[in-house]
PDB file of C-alpha atoms and ligand atoms in Angstrom:
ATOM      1  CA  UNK H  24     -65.636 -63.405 214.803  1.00  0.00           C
ATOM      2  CA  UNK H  25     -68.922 -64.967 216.027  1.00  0.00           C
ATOM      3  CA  UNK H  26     -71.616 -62.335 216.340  1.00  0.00           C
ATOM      4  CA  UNK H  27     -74.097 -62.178 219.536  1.00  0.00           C
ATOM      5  CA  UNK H  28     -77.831 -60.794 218.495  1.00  0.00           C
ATOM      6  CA  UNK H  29     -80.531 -60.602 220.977  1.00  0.00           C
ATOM      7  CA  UNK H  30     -83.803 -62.507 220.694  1.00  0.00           C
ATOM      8  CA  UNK H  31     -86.185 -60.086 221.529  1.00  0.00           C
ATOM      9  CA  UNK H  32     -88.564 -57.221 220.467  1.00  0.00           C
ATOM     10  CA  UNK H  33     -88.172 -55.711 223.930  1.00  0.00           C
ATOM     11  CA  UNK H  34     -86.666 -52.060 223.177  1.00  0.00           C
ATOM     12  CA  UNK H  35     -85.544 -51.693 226.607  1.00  0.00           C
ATOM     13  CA  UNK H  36     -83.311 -54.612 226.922  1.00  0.00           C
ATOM     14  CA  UNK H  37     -82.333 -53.902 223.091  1.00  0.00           C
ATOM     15  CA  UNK H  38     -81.126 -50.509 224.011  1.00  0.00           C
ATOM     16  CA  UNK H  39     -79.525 -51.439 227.525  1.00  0.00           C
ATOM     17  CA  UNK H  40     -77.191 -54.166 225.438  1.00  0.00           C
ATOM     18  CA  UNK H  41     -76.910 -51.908 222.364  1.00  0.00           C
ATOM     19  CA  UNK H  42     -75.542 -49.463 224.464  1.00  0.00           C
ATOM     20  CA  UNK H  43     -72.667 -51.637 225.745  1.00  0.00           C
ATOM     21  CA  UNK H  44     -71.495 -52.011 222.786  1.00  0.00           C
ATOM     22  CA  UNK H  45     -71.740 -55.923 222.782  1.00  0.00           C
ATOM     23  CA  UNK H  46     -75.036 -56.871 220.037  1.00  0.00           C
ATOM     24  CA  UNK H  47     -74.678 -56.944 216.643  1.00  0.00           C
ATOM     25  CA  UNK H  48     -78.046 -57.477 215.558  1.00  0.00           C
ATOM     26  CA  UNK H  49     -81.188 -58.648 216.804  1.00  0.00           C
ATOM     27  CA  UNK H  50     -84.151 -61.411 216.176  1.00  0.00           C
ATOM     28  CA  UNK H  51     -87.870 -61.106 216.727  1.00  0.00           C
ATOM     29  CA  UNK H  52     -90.570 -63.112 216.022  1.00  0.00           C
ATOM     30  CA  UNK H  53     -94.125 -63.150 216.288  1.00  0.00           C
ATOM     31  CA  UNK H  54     -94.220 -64.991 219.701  1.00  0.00           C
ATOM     32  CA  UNK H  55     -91.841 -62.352 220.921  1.00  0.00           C
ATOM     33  CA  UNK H  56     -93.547 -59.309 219.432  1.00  0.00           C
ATOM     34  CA  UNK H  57     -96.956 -60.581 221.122  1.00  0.00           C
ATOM     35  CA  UNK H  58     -95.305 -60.072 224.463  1.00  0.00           C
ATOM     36  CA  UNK H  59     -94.702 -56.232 223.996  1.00  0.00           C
ATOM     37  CA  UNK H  60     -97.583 -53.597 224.149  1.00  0.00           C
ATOM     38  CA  UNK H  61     -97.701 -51.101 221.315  1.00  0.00           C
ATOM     39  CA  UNK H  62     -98.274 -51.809 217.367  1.00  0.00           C
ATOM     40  CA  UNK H  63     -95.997 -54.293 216.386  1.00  0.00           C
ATOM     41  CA  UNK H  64     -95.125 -52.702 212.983  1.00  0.00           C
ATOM     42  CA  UNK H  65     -93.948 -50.047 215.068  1.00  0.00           C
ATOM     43  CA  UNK H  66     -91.843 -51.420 217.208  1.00  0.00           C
ATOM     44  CA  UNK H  67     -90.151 -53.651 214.400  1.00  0.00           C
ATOM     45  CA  UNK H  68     -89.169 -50.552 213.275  1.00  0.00           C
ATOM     46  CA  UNK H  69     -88.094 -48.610 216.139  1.00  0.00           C
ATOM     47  CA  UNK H  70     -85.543 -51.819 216.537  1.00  0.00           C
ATOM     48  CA  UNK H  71     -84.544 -51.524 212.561  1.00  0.00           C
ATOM     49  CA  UNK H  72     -83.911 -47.578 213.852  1.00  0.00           C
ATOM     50  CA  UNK H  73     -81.817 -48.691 217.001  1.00  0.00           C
ATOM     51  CA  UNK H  74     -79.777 -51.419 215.862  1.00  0.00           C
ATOM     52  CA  UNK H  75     -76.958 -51.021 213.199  1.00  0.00           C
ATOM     53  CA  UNK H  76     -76.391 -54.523 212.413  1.00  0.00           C
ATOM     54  CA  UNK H  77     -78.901 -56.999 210.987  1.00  0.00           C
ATOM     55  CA  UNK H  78     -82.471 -56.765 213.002  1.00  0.00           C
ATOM     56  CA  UNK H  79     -84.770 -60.496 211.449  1.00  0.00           C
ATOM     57  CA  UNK H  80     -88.460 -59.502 211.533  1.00  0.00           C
ATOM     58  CA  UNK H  81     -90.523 -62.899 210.265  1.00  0.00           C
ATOM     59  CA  UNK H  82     -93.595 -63.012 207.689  1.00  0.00           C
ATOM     60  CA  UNK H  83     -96.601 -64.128 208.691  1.00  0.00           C
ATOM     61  CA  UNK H  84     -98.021 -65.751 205.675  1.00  0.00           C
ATOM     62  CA  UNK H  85     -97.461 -68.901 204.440  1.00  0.00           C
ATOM     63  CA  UNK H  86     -98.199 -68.744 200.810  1.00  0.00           C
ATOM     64  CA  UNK H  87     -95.489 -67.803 197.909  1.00  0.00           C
ATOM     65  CA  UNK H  88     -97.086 -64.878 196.697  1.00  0.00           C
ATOM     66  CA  UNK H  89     -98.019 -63.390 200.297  1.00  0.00           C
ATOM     67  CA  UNK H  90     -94.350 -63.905 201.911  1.00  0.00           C
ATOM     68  CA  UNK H  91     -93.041 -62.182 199.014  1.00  0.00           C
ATOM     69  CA  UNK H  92     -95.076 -59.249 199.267  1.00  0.00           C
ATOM     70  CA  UNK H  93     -94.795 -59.320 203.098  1.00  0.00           C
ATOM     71  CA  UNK H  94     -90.584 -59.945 202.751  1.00  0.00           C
ATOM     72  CA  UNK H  95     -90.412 -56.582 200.641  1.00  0.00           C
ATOM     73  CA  UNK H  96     -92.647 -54.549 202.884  1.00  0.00           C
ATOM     74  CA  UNK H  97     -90.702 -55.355 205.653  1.00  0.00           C
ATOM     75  CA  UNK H  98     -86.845 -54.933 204.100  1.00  0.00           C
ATOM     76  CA  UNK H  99     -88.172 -51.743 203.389  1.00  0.00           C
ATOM     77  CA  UNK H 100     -88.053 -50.891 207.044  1.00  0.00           C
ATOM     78  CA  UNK H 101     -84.415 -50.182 206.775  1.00  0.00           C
ATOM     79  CA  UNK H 102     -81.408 -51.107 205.078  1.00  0.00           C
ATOM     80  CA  UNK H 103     -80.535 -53.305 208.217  1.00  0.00           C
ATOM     81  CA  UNK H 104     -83.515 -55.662 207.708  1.00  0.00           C
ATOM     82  CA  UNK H 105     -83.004 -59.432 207.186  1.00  0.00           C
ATOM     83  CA  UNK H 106     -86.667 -60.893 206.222  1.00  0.00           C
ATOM     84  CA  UNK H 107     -87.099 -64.550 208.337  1.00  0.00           C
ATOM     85  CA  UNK H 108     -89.376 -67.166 206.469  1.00  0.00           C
ATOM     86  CA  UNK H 109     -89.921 -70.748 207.658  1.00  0.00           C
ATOM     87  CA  UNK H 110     -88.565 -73.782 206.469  1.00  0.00           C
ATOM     88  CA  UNK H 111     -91.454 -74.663 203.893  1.00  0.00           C
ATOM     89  CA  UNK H 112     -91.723 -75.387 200.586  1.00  0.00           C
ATOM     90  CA  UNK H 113     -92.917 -72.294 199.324  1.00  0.00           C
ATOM     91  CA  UNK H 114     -90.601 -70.942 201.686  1.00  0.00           C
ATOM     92  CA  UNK H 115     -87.796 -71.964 199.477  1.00  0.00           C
ATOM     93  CA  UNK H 116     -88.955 -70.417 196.656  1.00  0.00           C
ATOM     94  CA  UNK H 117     -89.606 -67.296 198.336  1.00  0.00           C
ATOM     95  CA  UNK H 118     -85.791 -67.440 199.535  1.00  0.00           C
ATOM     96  CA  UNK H 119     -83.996 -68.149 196.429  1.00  0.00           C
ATOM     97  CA  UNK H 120     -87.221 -65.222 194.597  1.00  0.00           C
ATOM     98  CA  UNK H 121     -85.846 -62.773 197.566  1.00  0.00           C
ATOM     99  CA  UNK H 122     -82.153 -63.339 197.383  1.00  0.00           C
ATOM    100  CA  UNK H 123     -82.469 -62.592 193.247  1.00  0.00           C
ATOM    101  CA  UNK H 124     -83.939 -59.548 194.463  1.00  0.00           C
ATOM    102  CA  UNK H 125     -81.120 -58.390 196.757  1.00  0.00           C
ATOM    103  CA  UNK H 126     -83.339 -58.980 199.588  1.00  0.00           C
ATOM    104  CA  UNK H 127     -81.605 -60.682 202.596  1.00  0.00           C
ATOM    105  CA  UNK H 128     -83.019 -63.595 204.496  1.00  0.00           C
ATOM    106  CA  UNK H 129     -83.464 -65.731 207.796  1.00  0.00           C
ATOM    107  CA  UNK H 130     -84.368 -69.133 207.133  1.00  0.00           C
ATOM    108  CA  UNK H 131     -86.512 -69.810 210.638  1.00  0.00           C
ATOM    109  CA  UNK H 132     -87.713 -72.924 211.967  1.00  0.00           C
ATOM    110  CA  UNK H 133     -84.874 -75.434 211.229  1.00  0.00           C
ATOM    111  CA  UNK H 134     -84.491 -78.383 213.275  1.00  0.00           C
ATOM    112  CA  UNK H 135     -82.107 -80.365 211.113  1.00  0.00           C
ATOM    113  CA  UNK H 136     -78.870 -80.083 209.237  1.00  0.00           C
ATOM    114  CA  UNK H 137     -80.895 -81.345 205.404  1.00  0.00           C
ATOM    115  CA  UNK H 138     -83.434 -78.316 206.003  1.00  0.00           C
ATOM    116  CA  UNK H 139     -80.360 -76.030 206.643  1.00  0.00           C
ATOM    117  CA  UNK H 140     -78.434 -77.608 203.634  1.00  0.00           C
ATOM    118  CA  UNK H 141     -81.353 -76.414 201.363  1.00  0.00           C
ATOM    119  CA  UNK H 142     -82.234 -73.563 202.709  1.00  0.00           C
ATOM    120  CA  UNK H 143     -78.296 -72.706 201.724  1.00  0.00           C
ATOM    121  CA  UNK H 144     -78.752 -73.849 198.413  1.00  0.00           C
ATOM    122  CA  UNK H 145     -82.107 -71.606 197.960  1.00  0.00           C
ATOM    123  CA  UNK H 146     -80.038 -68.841 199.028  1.00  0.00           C
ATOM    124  CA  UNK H 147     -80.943 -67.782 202.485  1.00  0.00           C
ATOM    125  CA  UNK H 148     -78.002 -64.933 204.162  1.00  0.00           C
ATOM    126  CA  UNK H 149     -79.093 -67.244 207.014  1.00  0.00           C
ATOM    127  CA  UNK H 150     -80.413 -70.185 208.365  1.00  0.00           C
ATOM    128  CA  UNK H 151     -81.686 -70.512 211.730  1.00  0.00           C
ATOM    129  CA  UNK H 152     -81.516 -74.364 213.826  1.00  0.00           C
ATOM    130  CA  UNK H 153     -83.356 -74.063 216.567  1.00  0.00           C
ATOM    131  CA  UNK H 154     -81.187 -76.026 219.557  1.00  0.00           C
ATOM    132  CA  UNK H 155     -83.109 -75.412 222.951  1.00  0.00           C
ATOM    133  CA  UNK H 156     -86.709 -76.844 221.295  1.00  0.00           C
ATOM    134  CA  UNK H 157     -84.463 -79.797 219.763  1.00  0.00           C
ATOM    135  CA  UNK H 158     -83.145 -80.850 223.340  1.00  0.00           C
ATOM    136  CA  UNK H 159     -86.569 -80.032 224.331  1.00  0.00           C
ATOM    137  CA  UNK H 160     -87.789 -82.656 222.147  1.00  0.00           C
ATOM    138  CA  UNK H 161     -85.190 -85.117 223.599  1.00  0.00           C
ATOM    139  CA  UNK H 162     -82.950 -84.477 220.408  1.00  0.00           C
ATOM    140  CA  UNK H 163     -78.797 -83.173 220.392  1.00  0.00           C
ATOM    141  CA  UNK H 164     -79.761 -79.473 219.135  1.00  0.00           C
ATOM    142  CA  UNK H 165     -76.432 -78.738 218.913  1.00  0.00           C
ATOM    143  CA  UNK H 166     -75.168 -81.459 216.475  1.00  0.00           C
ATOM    144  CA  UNK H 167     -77.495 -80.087 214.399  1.00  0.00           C
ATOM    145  CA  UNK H 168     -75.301 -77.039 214.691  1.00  0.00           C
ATOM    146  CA  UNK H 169     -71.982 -79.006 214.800  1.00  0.00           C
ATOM    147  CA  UNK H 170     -73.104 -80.923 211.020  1.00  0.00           C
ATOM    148  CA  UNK H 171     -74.213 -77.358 209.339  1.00  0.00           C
ATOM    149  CA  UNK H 172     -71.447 -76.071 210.181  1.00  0.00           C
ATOM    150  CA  UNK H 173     -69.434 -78.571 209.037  1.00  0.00           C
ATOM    151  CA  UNK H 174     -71.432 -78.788 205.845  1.00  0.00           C
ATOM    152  CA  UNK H 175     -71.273 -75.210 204.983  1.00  0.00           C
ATOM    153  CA  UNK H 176     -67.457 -75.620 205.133  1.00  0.00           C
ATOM    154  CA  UNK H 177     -67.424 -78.391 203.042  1.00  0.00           C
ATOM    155  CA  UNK H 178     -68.593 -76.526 200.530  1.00  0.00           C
ATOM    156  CA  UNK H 179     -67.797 -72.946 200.965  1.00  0.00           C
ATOM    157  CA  UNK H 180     -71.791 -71.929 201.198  1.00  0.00           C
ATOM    158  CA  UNK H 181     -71.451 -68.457 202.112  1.00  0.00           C
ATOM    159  CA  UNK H 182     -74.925 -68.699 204.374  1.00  0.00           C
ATOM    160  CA  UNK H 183     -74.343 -67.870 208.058  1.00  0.00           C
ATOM    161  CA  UNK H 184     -75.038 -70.332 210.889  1.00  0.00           C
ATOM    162  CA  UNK H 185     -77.379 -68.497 213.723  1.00  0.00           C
ATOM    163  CA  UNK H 186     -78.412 -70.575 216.509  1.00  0.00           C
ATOM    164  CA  UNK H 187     -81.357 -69.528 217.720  1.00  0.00           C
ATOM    165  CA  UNK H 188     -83.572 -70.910 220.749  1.00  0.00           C
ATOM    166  CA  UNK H 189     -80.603 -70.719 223.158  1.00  0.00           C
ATOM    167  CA  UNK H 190     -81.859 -71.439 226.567  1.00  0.00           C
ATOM    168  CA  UNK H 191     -78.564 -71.333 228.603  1.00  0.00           C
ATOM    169  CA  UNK H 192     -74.837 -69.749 228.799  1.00  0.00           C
ATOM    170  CA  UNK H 193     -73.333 -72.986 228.175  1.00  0.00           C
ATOM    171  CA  UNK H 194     -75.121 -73.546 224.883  1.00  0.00           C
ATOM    172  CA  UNK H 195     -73.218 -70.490 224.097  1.00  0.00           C
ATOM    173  CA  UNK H 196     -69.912 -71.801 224.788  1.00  0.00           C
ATOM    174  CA  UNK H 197     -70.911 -74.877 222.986  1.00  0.00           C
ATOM    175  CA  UNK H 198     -72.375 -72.737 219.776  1.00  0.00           C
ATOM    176  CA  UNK H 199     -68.805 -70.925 219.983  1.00  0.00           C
ATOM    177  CA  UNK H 200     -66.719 -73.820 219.674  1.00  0.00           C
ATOM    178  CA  UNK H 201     -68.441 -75.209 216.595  1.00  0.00           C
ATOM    179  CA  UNK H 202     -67.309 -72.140 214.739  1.00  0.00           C
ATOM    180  CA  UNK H 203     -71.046 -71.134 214.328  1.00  0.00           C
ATOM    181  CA  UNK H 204     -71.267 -67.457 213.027  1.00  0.00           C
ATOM    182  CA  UNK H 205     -74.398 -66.107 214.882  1.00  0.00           C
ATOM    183  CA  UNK H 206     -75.689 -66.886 218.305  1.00  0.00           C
ATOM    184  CA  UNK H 207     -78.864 -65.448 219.053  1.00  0.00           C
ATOM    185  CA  UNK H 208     -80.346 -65.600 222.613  1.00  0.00           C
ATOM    186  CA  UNK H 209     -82.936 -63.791 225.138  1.00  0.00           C
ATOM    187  CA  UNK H 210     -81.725 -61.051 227.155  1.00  0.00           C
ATOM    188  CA  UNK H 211     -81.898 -63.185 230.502  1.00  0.00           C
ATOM    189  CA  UNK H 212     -78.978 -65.451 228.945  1.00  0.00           C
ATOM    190  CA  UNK H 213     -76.713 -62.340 227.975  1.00  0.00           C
ATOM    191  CA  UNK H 214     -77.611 -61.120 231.172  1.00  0.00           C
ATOM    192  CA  UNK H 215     -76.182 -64.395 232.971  1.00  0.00           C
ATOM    193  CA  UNK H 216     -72.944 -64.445 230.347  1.00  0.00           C
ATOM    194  CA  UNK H 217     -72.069 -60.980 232.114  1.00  0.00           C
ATOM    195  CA  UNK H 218     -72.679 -61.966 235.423  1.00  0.00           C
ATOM    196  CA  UNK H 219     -70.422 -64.449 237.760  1.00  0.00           C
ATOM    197  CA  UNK H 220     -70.500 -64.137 241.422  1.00  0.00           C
ATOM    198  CA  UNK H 221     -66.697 -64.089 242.225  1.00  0.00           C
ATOM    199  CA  UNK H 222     -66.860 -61.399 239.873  1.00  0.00           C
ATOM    200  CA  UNK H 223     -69.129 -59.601 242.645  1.00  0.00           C
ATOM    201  CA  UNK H 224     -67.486 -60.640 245.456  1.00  0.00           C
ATOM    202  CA  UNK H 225     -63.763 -60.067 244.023  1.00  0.00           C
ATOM    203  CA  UNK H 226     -64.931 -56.253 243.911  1.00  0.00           C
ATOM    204  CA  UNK H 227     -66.155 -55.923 247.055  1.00  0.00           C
ATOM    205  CA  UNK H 228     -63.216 -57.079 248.610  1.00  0.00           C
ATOM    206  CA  UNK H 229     -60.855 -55.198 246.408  1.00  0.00           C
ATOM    207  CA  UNK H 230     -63.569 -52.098 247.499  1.00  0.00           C
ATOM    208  CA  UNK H 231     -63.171 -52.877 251.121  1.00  0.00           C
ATOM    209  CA  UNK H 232     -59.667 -52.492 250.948  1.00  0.00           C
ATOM    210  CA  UNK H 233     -59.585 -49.652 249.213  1.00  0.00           C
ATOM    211  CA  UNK H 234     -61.178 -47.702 252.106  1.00  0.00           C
ATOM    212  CA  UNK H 235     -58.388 -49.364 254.083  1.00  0.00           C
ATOM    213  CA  UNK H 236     -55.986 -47.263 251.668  1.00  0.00           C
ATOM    214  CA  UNK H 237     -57.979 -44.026 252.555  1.00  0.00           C
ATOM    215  CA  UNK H 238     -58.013 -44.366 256.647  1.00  0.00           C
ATOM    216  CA  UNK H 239     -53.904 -44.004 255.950  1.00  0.00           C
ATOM    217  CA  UNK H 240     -54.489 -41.842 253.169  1.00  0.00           C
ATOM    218  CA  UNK H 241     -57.233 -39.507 254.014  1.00  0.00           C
ATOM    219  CA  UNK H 242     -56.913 -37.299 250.882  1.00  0.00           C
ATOM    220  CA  UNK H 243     -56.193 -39.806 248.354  1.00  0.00           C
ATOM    221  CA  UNK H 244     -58.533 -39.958 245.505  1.00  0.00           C
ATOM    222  CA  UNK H 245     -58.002 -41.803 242.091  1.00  0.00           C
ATOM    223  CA  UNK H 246     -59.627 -39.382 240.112  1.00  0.00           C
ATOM    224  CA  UNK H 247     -56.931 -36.132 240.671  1.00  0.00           C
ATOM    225  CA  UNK H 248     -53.918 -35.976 240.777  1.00  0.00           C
TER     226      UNK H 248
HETATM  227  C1  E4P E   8     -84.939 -67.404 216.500  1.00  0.00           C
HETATM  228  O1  E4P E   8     -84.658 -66.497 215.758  1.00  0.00           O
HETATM  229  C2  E4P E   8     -86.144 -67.497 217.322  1.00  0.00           C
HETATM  230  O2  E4P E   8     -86.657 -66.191 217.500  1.00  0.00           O
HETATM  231  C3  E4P E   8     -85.894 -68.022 218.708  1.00  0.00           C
HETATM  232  O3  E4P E   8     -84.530 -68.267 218.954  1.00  0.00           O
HETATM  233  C4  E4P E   8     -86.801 -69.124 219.130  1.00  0.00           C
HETATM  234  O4  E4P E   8     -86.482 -69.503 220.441  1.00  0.00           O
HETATM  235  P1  E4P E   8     -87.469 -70.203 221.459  1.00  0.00           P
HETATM  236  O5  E4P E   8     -87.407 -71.682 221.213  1.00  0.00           O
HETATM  237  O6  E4P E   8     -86.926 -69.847 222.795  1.00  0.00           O
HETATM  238  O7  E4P E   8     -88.842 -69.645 221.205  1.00  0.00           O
END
C-alpha cells in the first residue's frame, strides 16, 4: 500500500494528522526545522516520540567521517529514525557504511533516476526524487519517479521510492499511479487531499434537511433510541 508521510517539523500539524490516523511517517529537513522556534534537536525528537512509523531527520555535514558520526547520533533518537544524507559521493559511502551497520537511510536530494539507481545499489532503505523543484526547473519530476520505479522493479531492489517536494494534490494522484511506495508532502497538500467543496456543501444540504425531519419529528434524535 503506498504510505503518506508529512514533510514537516511542525508538531502541531504532525499531531493533528497523526491523530487521524492517516501518516505513516514523517520528513524534516533543515529548511523545515529553521521555520519552527525551539532547539531543533529537540523537536526532532519530540517527532521520533510522536510518530510510530519512520520520522527522516538529515545530517548536516558533508564529509564521510562527520555524516557517519552525525547518522548514528541521530538513529539513536529512536528506533523509528531513518538518517537522510544527500546524493554525494561521500554520501554513498556513508549509505552503504550505515546500512552494514543496521542503520536505515534516506537518500535526499535526487533529481534523477541514475542518482536513485546508485543510491539503491549503496544501500539506502530510501531514496528521495525531488519532483516539485524538477518541474520547477522546467524538467518532468515525475518521470523521474515513473523510471525509478520502473528500475527498482526490474531488478527487485528492495529500496523504497519516496517522492518528496510535492507541491500539489494531483502530483499525488500521479505519484500513486506509478506504484511509488512513499509520498511525502507539506501539511497544506494533505490538508487540500481532505478537503472538496461538494463535500461541504453535500452536508449542509443533507443537514438542512435533517432539521426538516425534526419540525415533523420534534423528539427524534439519532443518538437514543
Ligand atoms: C524531502 O524529504 C524534502 O524534505 C522535501 O520534500 C523538499 O521539498 P521542497 O522542494 O518543497 O523543499
Amino acid at each position: 500500500m503506498v504510505q503518506i508521510f508529512l514533510d514537516t517539523a511542525n508538531l502541531d500539524a504532525i499531531r493533528k494528522y497523526n491523530d487521524m490516523g492517516i501518516l505513516d511517517g514523517v520528513t524534516t529537513n533543515p529548511t523545515l526545522l529553521a521555520k519552527e522556534n525551539g532547539n531543533p534537536i529537540e523537536i526532532m525528537k519530540e517527532i521520533i516520540r510522536t510518530v510510530k512509523g519512520p520520522v527522516s531527520l538529515e545530517v548536516v555535514s558533508t564529509t564521510l567521517d562527520g555524516m557517519l558520526e552525525e547518522a548514528r547520533r541521530l538513529a539513536r533518537f529512536g528506533p523509528n529514525a531513518v538518517v537522510k544524507i544527500p546524493m554525494l559521493p561521500d554520501g554513498l559511502k556513508a549509505i552503504r557504511r550505515l546500512a552494514g551497520e543496521g542503520i536505515k537511510t534516506n537518500c535526499t536530494l535526487v533529481f534523477s533516476p541514475n542518482q536513485a539507481l546508485l543510491a539503491a545499489k549503496a544501500g539506502a532503505t530510501y531514496v528521495s526524487p525531488f519532483i516539485g523543484r524538477l518541474d520547477d526547473a522546467g524538467h518532468d519530476g515525475m518521470q523521474v519517479i515513473r523510471d525509478t520505479v520502473q528500475i527498482f522493479r526490474n531488478y527487485s531492489f528492495s529500496t523504497k521510492v519516496l517522492v518528496a517536494s510535492v507541491r500539489h494534490p494531483v502530483h499525488v494522484v500521479e505519484a500513486a499511479r506509478t506504484g511509488a511506495d512513499v509520498i511525502t508532502m507539506p501539511p497544506d497538500v494533505l490538508e487540500k487531499m481532505i478537503k472538496h467543496p461538494l463535500t461541504d456543501k453535500g452536508l449542509s444540504i443533507f443537514l438542512d434537511d435533517w432539521e426538516k425531519v425534526k419540525r415533523i419529528n420534534p423528539n427524534i434524535n439519532l443518538a437514543q433510541p
